[in-house]
């Protein structure tokens, strides 16, 4: 086994790379040394954020107030940039024919193609070949057990089961709800640190945990393009509504138009809390779509010898 | 105050060490794990510098989102690229030496 | 001496830049971009730090500080921390798109070596 750290990885022009990186480094050093150091006073916008957080937004978390309140339009742009990235991943992963699901699409596509080809003129040789191929495909599908518990121990073979062993499944079953509650808690209480984005990424983690533990058929009912994309765009509409209503009622885009709850309660923060919750929905489902789209990315042309 | 600077410099050293590991490790999955380690140490640095919101985000991104994306991409790439290591020289199908 | 943080951020950026400039493996190249993005996080949060500052949270202030004293200063800069939060989100979004492009390249060109991929097919 070659030494893992030996840097024999193919590369080109290391000398030039070193020179350019060192030059950029020197430029950065000059610039960074003249940056304001830690003794500098807080900027005016920071003072404004600190003073306005409690009286105007009833939140004890100025960073959340800045993220979802005064600079809500910037967070609006950032969240929709994530939406644009997810859409571009889906478009990049699109196959030629309309897709049905993230994974198991090849089976759908080939079955559909077989159905269409049936009508064309086919002699006995082609029918026999098609029957053989159909038989082989069916046996492979049937051969994939749901769980690997019945496989004899010690057999060296490619794992075909959808799910993992009973130990991993139970561990996933116990860990997933705890992680989901922790993630939602991170975003629910708006007056402590944490917001929609980390909670959405935790949601992705929980879904990946269930996918790894139970296989795609187990979660395919929920993690389908039809369901997840609708939820994501519902979150996006919720964000747009929360922002534009501020413009309608109070004359500024991310202005707070909700009645303010007392400090340190779950509804503290007015529209910032609504924005954070809808960002949780959108980021969580967006990341799920991106990850499962890359997972289910098939060749977008007739597969060659492969 | 010195305790603060000791922690700060320690976290910076760990972040730079993790970055160098990302560069040096040849095995792609190993480099993805080094990147995740860098994310986790960045979270420590954010806690030391007093940024809890970013610590939450960086911890979750560094531990869940980035490694998941990288490992899935590495798995998908390995399905199509034959050859000794990550960059498959175009070899005949019979040359199935051990893939890393 | 926060300037050490700034220089460390610059060094991190150069490490990422070196990887992007010299590596031929496209996935390693995307990892170099992630390292460069991490350097921006370090720079933003280091610039948000003020001498003797705590986290900008008005819940249960540390010993010897009251919430009102925190609202007048002595905390890290929340606006720069928001910039770092935005940078983290954009980092994830960009990495997802880069990786889906790399997987597409691997499927079409059967290789993710930057030199193989450079040939434009007519």
Tab-separated table of N, CA and C in Angstrom, chain A residues 55-203:
chain	number	residue	atom	x	y	z
A	55	UNK	N	-35.415	46.655	21.920
A	55	UNK	CA	-36.677	47.422	21.908
A	55	UNK	C	-37.499	47.170	20.651
A	56	UNK	N	-36.818	47.110	19.475
A	56	UNK	CA	-37.606	47.124	18.243
A	56	UNK	C	-38.021	45.732	17.836
A	57	UNK	N	-37.159	44.696	18.133
A	57	UNK	CA	-37.488	43.362	17.639
A	57	UNK	C	-37.804	42.402	18.774
A	58	UNK	N	-37.616	42.854	20.029
A	58	UNK	CA	-37.889	41.970	21.178
A	58	UNK	C	-37.120	40.671	21.076
A	59	UNK	N	-35.851	40.760	20.574
A	59	UNK	CA	-35.057	39.523	20.556
A	59	UNK	C	-33.757	39.800	21.275
A	60	UNK	N	-33.254	38.800	21.988
A	60	UNK	CA	-32.011	39.027	22.738
A	60	UNK	C	-30.828	38.479	21.945
A	61	UNK	N	-31.011	38.318	20.636
A	61	UNK	CA	-29.954	37.707	19.842
A	61	UNK	C	-29.688	38.651	18.664
A	62	UNK	N	-28.753	39.639	18.841
A	62	UNK	CA	-28.572	40.626	17.764
A	62	UNK	C	-28.130	40.004	16.446
A	63	UNK	N	-27.401	38.879	16.497
A	63	UNK	CA	-26.960	38.315	15.213
A	63	UNK	C	-28.188	37.841	14.448
A	64	UNK	N	-29.120	37.172	15.168
A	64	UNK	CA	-30.338	36.748	14.460
A	64	UNK	C	-31.120	37.954	13.984
A	65	UNK	N	-31.102	39.024	14.801
A	65	UNK	CA	-31.840	40.227	14.395
A	65	UNK	C	-31.211	40.787	13.121
A	66	UNK	N	-29.859	40.796	13.045
A	66	UNK	CA	-29.194	41.311	11.838
A	66	UNK	C	-29.478	40.393	10.655
A	67	UNK	N	-29.371	39.060	10.897
A	67	UNK	CA	-29.502	38.111	9.778
A	67	UNK	C	-30.921	38.149	9.236
A	68	UNK	N	-31.923	38.038	10.133
A	68	UNK	CA	-33.301	37.904	9.653
A	68	UNK	C	-34.091	39.193	9.775
A	69	UNK	N	-33.522	40.210	10.396
A	69	UNK	CA	-34.301	41.428	10.585
A	69	UNK	C	-33.802	42.542	9.694
A	70	UNK	N	-32.856	43.341	10.221
A	70	UNK	CA	-32.480	44.541	9.447
A	70	UNK	C	-31.858	44.138	8.113
A	71	UNK	N	-31.020	43.098	8.092
A	71	UNK	CA	-30.425	42.724	6.790
A	71	UNK	C	-31.173	41.532	6.206
A	72	UNK	N	-32.493	41.522	6.405
A	72	UNK	CA	-33.262	40.373	5.924
A	72	UNK	C	-33.177	40.229	4.418
A	73	UNK	N	-33.040	41.357	3.706
A	73	UNK	CA	-33.021	41.271	2.241
A	73	UNK	C	-31.762	40.540	1.787
A	74	UNK	N	-30.652	40.753	2.520
A	74	UNK	CA	-29.418	40.048	2.153
A	74	UNK	C	-29.589	38.556	2.378
A	75	UNK	N	-30.237	38.181	3.507
A	75	UNK	CA	-30.451	36.753	3.760
A	75	UNK	C	-31.444	36.183	2.749
A	76	UNK	N	-32.395	37.000	2.349
A	76	UNK	CA	-33.341	36.584	1.297
A	76	UNK	C	-32.556	36.229	0.034
A	77	UNK	N	-31.602	37.125	-0.356
A	77	UNK	CA	-30.819	36.826	-1.558
A	77	UNK	C	-29.986	35.572	-1.372
A	78	UNK	N	-29.403	35.394	-0.186
A	78	UNK	CA	-28.522	34.238	0.044
A	78	UNK	C	-29.328	32.953	0.006
A	79	UNK	N	-30.542	32.983	0.621
A	79	UNK	CA	-31.338	31.750	0.615
A	79	UNK	C	-31.782	31.401	-0.799
A	80	UNK	N	-32.081	32.434	-1.573
A	80	UNK	CA	-32.518	32.124	-2.941
A	80	UNK	C	-31.319	31.785	-3.826
A	81	UNK	N	-30.106	32.184	-3.388
A	81	UNK	CA	-28.931	31.693	-4.122
A	81	UNK	C	-28.784	30.194	-3.892
A	82	UNK	N	-29.052	29.762	-2.652
A	82	UNK	CA	-29.008	28.317	-2.395
A	82	UNK	C	-30.068	27.618	-3.240
A	83	UNK	N	-31.259	28.246	-3.361
A	83	UNK	CA	-32.320	27.659	-4.192
A	83	UNK	C	-31.837	27.562	-5.645
A	84	UNK	N	-31.143	28.629	-6.112
A	84	UNK	CA	-30.650	28.595	-7.500
A	84	UNK	C	-29.616	27.492	-7.660
A	85	UNK	N	-28.770	27.300	-6.642
A	85	UNK	CA	-27.761	26.230	-6.741
A	85	UNK	C	-28.444	24.868	-6.810
A	86	UNK	N	-29.501	24.689	-5.998
A	86	UNK	CA	-30.191	23.387	-6.020
A	86	UNK	C	-30.831	23.178	-7.390
A	87	UNK	N	-31.443	24.234	-7.948
A	87	UNK	CA	-32.078	24.092	-9.264
A	87	UNK	C	-31.020	23.759	-10.308
A	88	UNK	N	-29.829	24.398	-10.195
A	88	UNK	CA	-28.814	24.099	-11.229
A	88	UNK	C	-28.305	22.680	-11.068
A	89	UNK	N	-28.228	22.167	-9.820
A	89	UNK	CA	-27.808	20.760	-9.664
A	89	UNK	C	-28.848	19.855	-10.307
A	90	UNK	N	-30.137	20.167	-10.095
A	90	UNK	CA	-31.183	19.306	-10.673
A	90	UNK	C	-31.106	19.365	-12.197
A	91	UNK	N	-30.878	20.561	-12.742
A	91	UNK	CA	-30.833	20.667	-14.217
A	91	UNK	C	-29.612	19.920	-14.745
A	92	UNK	N	-28.461	20.039	-14.014
A	92	UNK	CA	-27.255	19.343	-14.492
A	92	UNK	C	-27.464	17.837	-14.478
A	93	UNK	N	-28.262	17.366	-13.499
A	93	UNK	CA	-28.374	15.913	-13.350
A	93	UNK	C	-29.524	15.373	-14.193
A	94	UNK	N	-30.172	16.236	-14.961
A	94	UNK	CA	-31.363	15.772	-15.681
A	94	UNK	C	-30.968	14.783	-16.747
A	95	UNK	N	-31.735	13.707	-16.884
A	95	UNK	CA	-31.474	12.747	-17.959
A	95	UNK	C	-32.219	13.213	-19.202
A	96	UNK	N	-32.101	12.402	-20.233
A	96	UNK	CA	-32.741	12.853	-21.475
A	96	UNK	C	-34.252	12.800	-21.317
A	97	UNK	N	-34.784	11.604	-20.855
A	97	UNK	CA	-36.251	11.550	-20.868
A	97	UNK	C	-36.756	12.082	-19.518
A	98	UNK	N	-38.052	12.434	-19.441
A	98	UNK	CA	-38.547	12.986	-18.162
A	98	UNK	C	-38.301	11.983	-17.047
A	99	UNK	N	-37.869	12.462	-15.911
A	99	UNK	CA	-37.448	11.522	-14.839
A	99	UNK	C	-38.630	11.278	-13.911
A	100	UNK	N	-38.587	10.146	-13.230
A	100	UNK	CA	-39.718	9.826	-12.343
A	100	UNK	C	-39.302	9.963	-10.904
A	101	UNK	N	-38.105	9.476	-10.600
A	101	UNK	CA	-37.730	9.507	-9.177
A	101	UNK	C	-36.229	9.697	-9.084
A	102	UNK	N	-35.699	9.805	-7.889
A	102	UNK	CA	-34.247	10.021	-7.797
A	102	UNK	C	-33.504	8.753	-8.161
A	103	UNK	N	-33.875	7.628	-7.543
A	103	UNK	CA	-33.094	6.396	-7.744
A	103	UNK	C	-34.054	5.310	-8.222
A	104	UNK	N	-33.564	4.353	-8.961
A	104	UNK	CA	-34.464	3.341	-9.487
A	104	UNK	C	-35.112	3.837	-10.752
A	105	UNK	N	-34.523	4.917	-11.293
A	105	UNK	CA	-35.124	5.495	-12.489
A	105	UNK	C	-34.788	4.661	-13.714
A	106	UNK	N	-33.568	4.065	-13.646
A	106	UNK	CA	-33.145	3.277	-14.814
A	106	UNK	C	-34.168	2.169	-15.062
A	107	UNK	N	-34.636	1.578	-13.939
A	107	UNK	CA	-35.614	0.480	-14.106
A	107	UNK	C	-36.862	1.046	-14.780
A	108	UNK	N	-37.320	2.214	-14.264
A	108	UNK	CA	-38.517	2.817	-14.866
A	108	UNK	C	-38.287	3.065	-16.359
A	109	UNK	N	-37.113	3.708	-16.657
A	109	UNK	CA	-36.857	4.098	-18.050
A	109	UNK	C	-36.799	2.873	-18.943
A	110	UNK	N	-36.059	1.853	-18.474
A	110	UNK	CA	-35.908	0.688	-19.369
A	110	UNK	C	-37.244	-0.007	-19.526
A	111	UNK	N	-38.055	-0.042	-18.434
A	111	UNK	CA	-39.356	-0.728	-18.585
A	111	UNK	C	-40.194	0.021	-19.618
A	112	UNK	N	-40.137	1.369	-19.514
A	112	UNK	CA	-40.958	2.142	-20.457
A	112	UNK	C	-40.469	1.907	-21.887
A	113	UNK	N	-39.105	1.912	-22.020
A	113	UNK	CA	-38.574	1.740	-23.368
A	113	UNK	C	-38.974	0.378	-23.921
A	114	UNK	N	-38.927	-0.653	-22.991
A	114	UNK	CA	-39.262	-2.003	-23.467
A	114	UNK	C	-40.719	-2.007	-23.943
A	115	UNK	N	-41.568	-1.300	-23.176
A	115	UNK	CA	-42.975	-1.290	-23.568
A	115	UNK	C	-43.133	-0.693	-24.947
A	116	UNK	N	-42.410	0.420	-25.201
A	116	UNK	CA	-42.583	1.084	-26.507
A	116	UNK	C	-42.074	0.165	-27.602
A	117	UNK	N	-40.853	-0.464	-27.342
A	117	UNK	CA	-40.240	-1.271	-28.415
A	117	UNK	C	-41.134	-2.451	-28.766
A	118	UNK	N	-41.985	-2.875	-27.795
A	118	UNK	CA	-42.803	-4.075	-28.059
A	118	UNK	C	-43.604	-3.884	-29.350
A	119	UNK	N	-44.126	-2.642	-29.578
A	119	UNK	CA	-45.040	-2.450	-30.700
A	119	UNK	C	-44.330	-2.623	-32.030
A	120	UNK	N	-42.992	-2.314	-32.022
A	120	UNK	CA	-42.350	-2.321	-33.353
A	120	UNK	C	-42.245	-3.755	-33.858
A	121	UNK	N	-41.956	-3.899	-35.166
A	121	UNK	CA	-41.899	-5.231	-35.805
A	121	UNK	C	-40.789	-6.014	-35.118
A	122	UNK	N	-41.126	-7.148	-34.529
A	122	UNK	CA	-40.049	-7.893	-33.846
A	122	UNK	C	-40.180	-9.347	-34.238
A	123	UNK	N	-39.027	-9.913	-34.672
A	123	UNK	CA	-39.057	-11.335	-35.061
A	123	UNK	C	-38.799	-12.181	-33.816
A	124	UNK	N	-38.798	-13.474	-33.980
A	124	UNK	CA	-38.748	-14.380	-32.816
A	124	UNK	C	-37.414	-14.196	-32.098
A	125	UNK	N	-36.297	-14.008	-32.871
A	125	UNK	CA	-34.972	-13.897	-32.203
A	125	UNK	C	-34.976	-12.746	-31.226
A	126	UNK	N	-35.495	-11.578	-31.702
A	126	UNK	CA	-35.458	-10.401	-30.824
A	126	UNK	C	-36.351	-10.652	-29.609
A	127	UNK	N	-37.513	-11.294	-29.833
A	127	UNK	CA	-38.424	-11.520	-28.687
A	127	UNK	C	-37.726	-12.402	-27.655
A	128	UNK	N	-36.992	-13.448	-28.155
A	128	UNK	CA	-36.318	-14.344	-27.190
A	128	UNK	C	-35.288	-13.550	-26.412
A	129	UNK	N	-34.502	-12.744	-27.141
A	129	UNK	CA	-33.463	-11.972	-26.442
A	129	UNK	C	-34.115	-11.045	-25.424
A	130	UNK	N	-35.235	-10.398	-25.824
A	130	UNK	CA	-35.875	-9.452	-24.895
A	130	UNK	C	-36.402	-10.190	-23.672
A	131	UNK	N	-36.964	-11.387	-23.885
A	131	UNK	CA	-37.500	-12.152	-22.754
A	131	UNK	C	-36.353	-12.513	-21.814
A	132	UNK	N	-35.226	-12.929	-22.400
A	132	UNK	CA	-34.089	-13.315	-21.549
A	132	UNK	C	-33.641	-12.111	-20.732
A	133	UNK	N	-33.531	-10.971	-21.414
A	133	UNK	CA	-33.050	-9.775	-20.703
A	133	UNK	C	-34.067	-9.400	-19.618
A	134	UNK	N	-35.373	-9.483	-19.957
A	134	UNK	CA	-36.406	-9.135	-18.955
A	134	UNK	C	-36.267	-10.052	-17.754
A	135	UNK	N	-36.094	-11.386	-18.054
A	135	UNK	CA	-35.989	-12.368	-16.970
A	135	UNK	C	-34.821	-12.021	-16.072
A	136	UNK	N	-33.694	-11.694	-16.705
A	136	UNK	CA	-32.492	-11.434	-15.909
A	136	UNK	C	-32.725	-10.202	-15.042
A	137	UNK	N	-33.367	-9.156	-15.613
A	137	UNK	CA	-33.596	-7.932	-14.842
A	137	UNK	C	-34.505	-8.269	-13.659
A	138	UNK	N	-35.570	-9.062	-13.921
A	138	UNK	CA	-36.493	-9.352	-12.817
A	138	UNK	C	-35.760	-10.133	-11.737
A	139	UNK	N	-34.939	-11.106	-12.148
A	139	UNK	CA	-34.283	-11.903	-11.097
A	139	UNK	C	-33.400	-10.987	-10.256
A	140	UNK	N	-32.738	-10.014	-10.930
A	140	UNK	CA	-31.853	-9.149	-10.132
A	140	UNK	C	-32.698	-8.349	-9.145
A	141	UNK	N	-33.857	-7.827	-9.621
A	141	UNK	CA	-34.683	-7.030	-8.695
A	141	UNK	C	-35.150	-7.898	-7.548
A	142	UNK	N	-35.621	-9.120	-7.899
A	142	UNK	CA	-36.149	-9.961	-6.815
A	142	UNK	C	-35.020	-10.362	-5.892
A	143	UNK	N	-33.775	-10.483	-6.475
A	143	UNK	CA	-32.691	-10.998	-5.632
A	143	UNK	C	-32.313	-9.982	-4.571
A	144	UNK	N	-32.702	-8.685	-4.751
A	144	UNK	CA	-32.230	-7.690	-3.780
A	144	UNK	C	-33.125	-7.762	-2.563
A	145	UNK	N	-32.673	-8.451	-1.503
A	145	UNK	CA	-33.521	-8.546	-0.291
A	145	UNK	C	-33.651	-7.192	0.357
A	146	UNK	N	-34.675	-7.064	1.210
A	146	UNK	CA	-34.872	-5.782	1.859
A	146	UNK	C	-33.812	-5.582	2.937
A	147	UNK	N	-33.556	-6.622	3.718
A	147	UNK	CA	-32.540	-6.470	4.781
A	147	UNK	C	-31.549	-7.619	4.660
A	148	UNK	N	-30.292	-7.357	5.036
A	148	UNK	CA	-29.246	-8.391	4.870
A	148	UNK	C	-29.241	-9.413	5.999
A	149	UNK	N	-30.321	-9.483	6.809
A	149	UNK	CA	-30.218	-10.336	7.992
A	149	UNK	C	-30.164	-11.812	7.619
A	150	UNK	N	-30.737	-12.173	6.448
A	150	UNK	CA	-30.793	-13.621	6.137
A	150	UNK	C	-29.566	-14.076	5.355
A	151	UNK	N	-28.633	-13.167	5.083
A	151	UNK	CA	-27.470	-13.612	4.286
A	151	UNK	C	-26.563	-14.452	5.177
A	152	UNK	N	-26.053	-15.582	4.652
A	152	UNK	CA	-25.147	-16.420	5.484
A	152	UNK	C	-23.898	-15.619	5.824
A	153	UNK	N	-23.379	-15.865	7.034
A	153	UNK	CA	-22.199	-15.103	7.463
A	153	UNK	C	-20.990	-15.512	6.637
A	154	UNK	N	-20.074	-14.616	6.457
A	154	UNK	CA	-18.785	-14.961	5.897
A	154	UNK	C	-18.797	-15.124	4.394
A	155	UNK	N	-19.943	-14.922	3.731
A	155	UNK	CA	-19.923	-15.090	2.265
A	155	UNK	C	-19.377	-13.785	1.689
A	156	UNK	N	-18.364	-13.936	0.783
A	156	UNK	CA	-17.766	-12.709	0.237
A	156	UNK	C	-18.545	-12.360	-1.023
A	157	UNK	N	-19.404	-11.325	-0.956
A	157	UNK	CA	-20.222	-10.996	-2.136
A	157	UNK	C	-20.588	-9.529	-2.070
A	158	UNK	N	-20.912	-9.009	-3.215
A	158	UNK	CA	-21.309	-7.598	-3.249
A	158	UNK	C	-22.611	-7.442	-2.475
A	159	UNK	N	-22.674	-6.470	-1.579
A	159	UNK	CA	-23.880	-6.301	-0.748
A	159	UNK	C	-25.038	-5.929	-1.656
A	160	UNK	N	-26.133	-6.678	-1.563
A	160	UNK	CA	-27.284	-6.340	-2.434
A	160	UNK	C	-28.460	-5.840	-1.616
A	161	UNK	N	-28.429	-5.978	-0.312
A	161	UNK	CA	-29.636	-5.620	0.464
A	161	UNK	C	-29.806	-4.107	0.439
A	162	UNK	N	-31.067	-3.679	0.536
A	162	UNK	CA	-31.308	-2.236	0.568
A	162	UNK	C	-30.849	-1.665	1.895
A	163	UNK	N	-31.223	-2.327	2.971
A	163	UNK	CA	-30.985	-1.733	4.295
A	163	UNK	C	-29.725	-2.321	4.888
A	164	UNK	N	-29.388	-1.842	6.081
A	164	UNK	CA	-28.196	-2.377	6.753
A	164	UNK	C	-28.655	-3.408	7.778
A	165	UNK	N	-27.688	-3.886	8.558
A	165	UNK	CA	-28.028	-4.959	9.518
A	165	UNK	C	-28.921	-4.396	10.624
A	166	UNK	N	-29.463	-5.333	11.412
A	166	UNK	CA	-30.493	-4.934	12.380
A	166	UNK	C	-29.895	-3.976	13.403
A	167	UNK	N	-28.586	-4.152	13.726
A	167	UNK	CA	-27.986	-3.275	14.757
A	167	UNK	C	-27.993	-1.830	14.245
A	168	UNK	N	-27.523	-1.660	12.989
A	168	UNK	CA	-27.450	-0.280	12.465
A	168	UNK	C	-28.838	0.303	12.322
A	169	UNK	N	-29.779	-0.558	11.924
A	169	UNK	CA	-31.145	-0.023	11.738
A	169	UNK	C	-31.693	0.488	13.062
A	170	UNK	N	-31.474	-0.314	14.133
A	170	UNK	CA	-32.023	0.157	15.416
A	170	UNK	C	-31.309	1.414	15.892
A	171	UNK	N	-29.976	1.455	15.678
A	171	UNK	CA	-29.251	2.668	16.090
A	171	UNK	C	-29.817	3.876	15.340
A	172	UNK	N	-30.053	3.699	14.021
A	172	UNK	CA	-30.590	4.828	13.246
A	172	UNK	C	-31.976	5.185	13.749
A	173	UNK	N	-32.766	4.135	14.106
A	173	UNK	CA	-34.135	4.417	14.552
A	173	UNK	C	-34.131	5.225	15.839
A	174	UNK	N	-33.154	4.969	16.717
A	174	UNK	CA	-33.149	5.740	17.979
A	174	UNK	C	-32.517	7.112	17.773
A	175	UNK	N	-31.458	7.194	16.953
A	175	UNK	CA	-30.727	8.472	16.851
A	175	UNK	C	-31.527	9.491	16.043
A	176	UNK	N	-32.244	9.047	15.015
A	176	UNK	CA	-32.866	10.012	14.092
A	176	UNK	C	-33.829	10.962	14.798
A	177	UNK	N	-34.796	10.476	15.610
A	177	UNK	CA	-35.697	11.452	16.230
A	177	UNK	C	-34.972	12.424	17.143
A	178	UNK	N	-33.964	11.940	17.886
A	178	UNK	CA	-33.242	12.847	18.804
A	178	UNK	C	-32.573	13.949	18.000
A	179	UNK	N	-31.884	13.553	16.888
A	179	UNK	CA	-31.189	14.567	16.071
A	179	UNK	C	-32.208	15.519	15.459
A	180	UNK	N	-33.358	14.987	15.028
A	180	UNK	CA	-34.349	15.870	14.398
A	180	UNK	C	-34.844	16.900	15.412
A	181	UNK	N	-35.126	16.438	16.658
A	181	UNK	CA	-35.626	17.388	17.657
A	181	UNK	C	-34.537	18.419	17.961
A	182	UNK	N	-33.272	17.959	18.071
A	182	UNK	CA	-32.177	18.909	18.359
A	182	UNK	C	-32.087	19.935	17.245
A	183	UNK	N	-32.213	19.471	15.980
A	183	UNK	CA	-32.135	20.404	14.861
A	183	UNK	C	-33.259	21.416	14.904
A	184	UNK	N	-34.497	20.934	15.094
A	184	UNK	CA	-35.632	21.858	15.104
A	184	UNK	C	-35.489	22.813	16.288
A	185	UNK	N	-35.005	22.316	17.438
A	185	UNK	CA	-34.836	23.182	18.612
A	185	UNK	C	-33.875	24.316	18.303
A	186	UNK	N	-32.842	23.966	17.515
A	186	UNK	CA	-31.820	24.975	17.183
A	186	UNK	C	-32.477	26.189	16.549
A	187	UNK	N	-33.542	25.935	15.783
A	187	UNK	CA	-34.126	27.063	15.038
A	187	UNK	C	-35.376	27.578	15.743
A	188	UNK	N	-36.007	26.740	16.586
A	188	UNK	CA	-37.318	27.129	17.120
A	188	UNK	C	-37.154	28.314	18.065
A	189	UNK	N	-36.194	28.216	18.998
A	189	UNK	CA	-36.085	29.292	20.002
A	189	UNK	C	-35.253	30.414	19.392
A	190	UNK	N	-35.936	31.433	18.829
A	190	UNK	CA	-35.239	32.433	18.046
A	190	UNK	C	-34.329	33.312	18.869
A	191	UNK	N	-34.469	33.293	20.200
A	191	UNK	CA	-33.690	34.305	20.935
A	191	UNK	C	-32.347	33.754	21.388
A	192	UNK	N	-32.042	32.507	21.005
A	192	UNK	CA	-30.688	32.004	21.293
A	192	UNK	C	-29.984	31.763	19.952
A	193	UNK	N	-28.643	31.599	19.988
A	193	UNK	CA	-27.939	31.446	18.707
A	193	UNK	C	-28.457	30.256	17.917
A	194	UNK	N	-28.263	30.272	16.621
A	194	UNK	CA	-28.765	29.212	15.760
A	194	UNK	C	-29.889	29.771	14.912
A	195	UNK	N	-30.134	29.200	13.763
A	195	UNK	CA	-31.173	29.784	12.902
A	195	UNK	C	-31.634	28.738	11.913
A	196	UNK	N	-32.256	29.162	10.837
A	196	UNK	CA	-32.850	28.231	9.881
A	196	UNK	C	-31.818	27.375	9.192
A	197	UNK	N	-30.637	27.970	8.900
A	197	UNK	CA	-29.703	27.212	8.054
A	197	UNK	C	-29.118	26.008	8.779
A	198	UNK	N	-28.530	26.165	10.000
A	198	UNK	CA	-28.003	24.936	10.622
A	198	UNK	C	-29.088	23.901	10.862
A	199	UNK	N	-30.301	24.368	11.191
A	199	UNK	CA	-31.367	23.382	11.416
A	199	UNK	C	-31.665	22.637	10.122
A	200	UNK	N	-31.629	23.343	8.965
A	200	UNK	CA	-31.894	22.655	7.698
A	200	UNK	C	-30.822	21.632	7.403
A	201	UNK	N	-29.566	21.959	7.715
A	201	UNK	CA	-28.496	20.995	7.440
A	201	UNK	C	-28.623	19.789	8.371
A	202	UNK	N	-29.098	20.020	9.606
A	202	UNK	CA	-29.302	18.865	10.501
A	202	UNK	C	-30.411	17.987	9.933
A	203	UNK	N	-31.441	18.630	9.353
A	203	UNK	CA	-32.524	17.852	8.721
A	203	UNK	C	-31.938	16.954	7.626
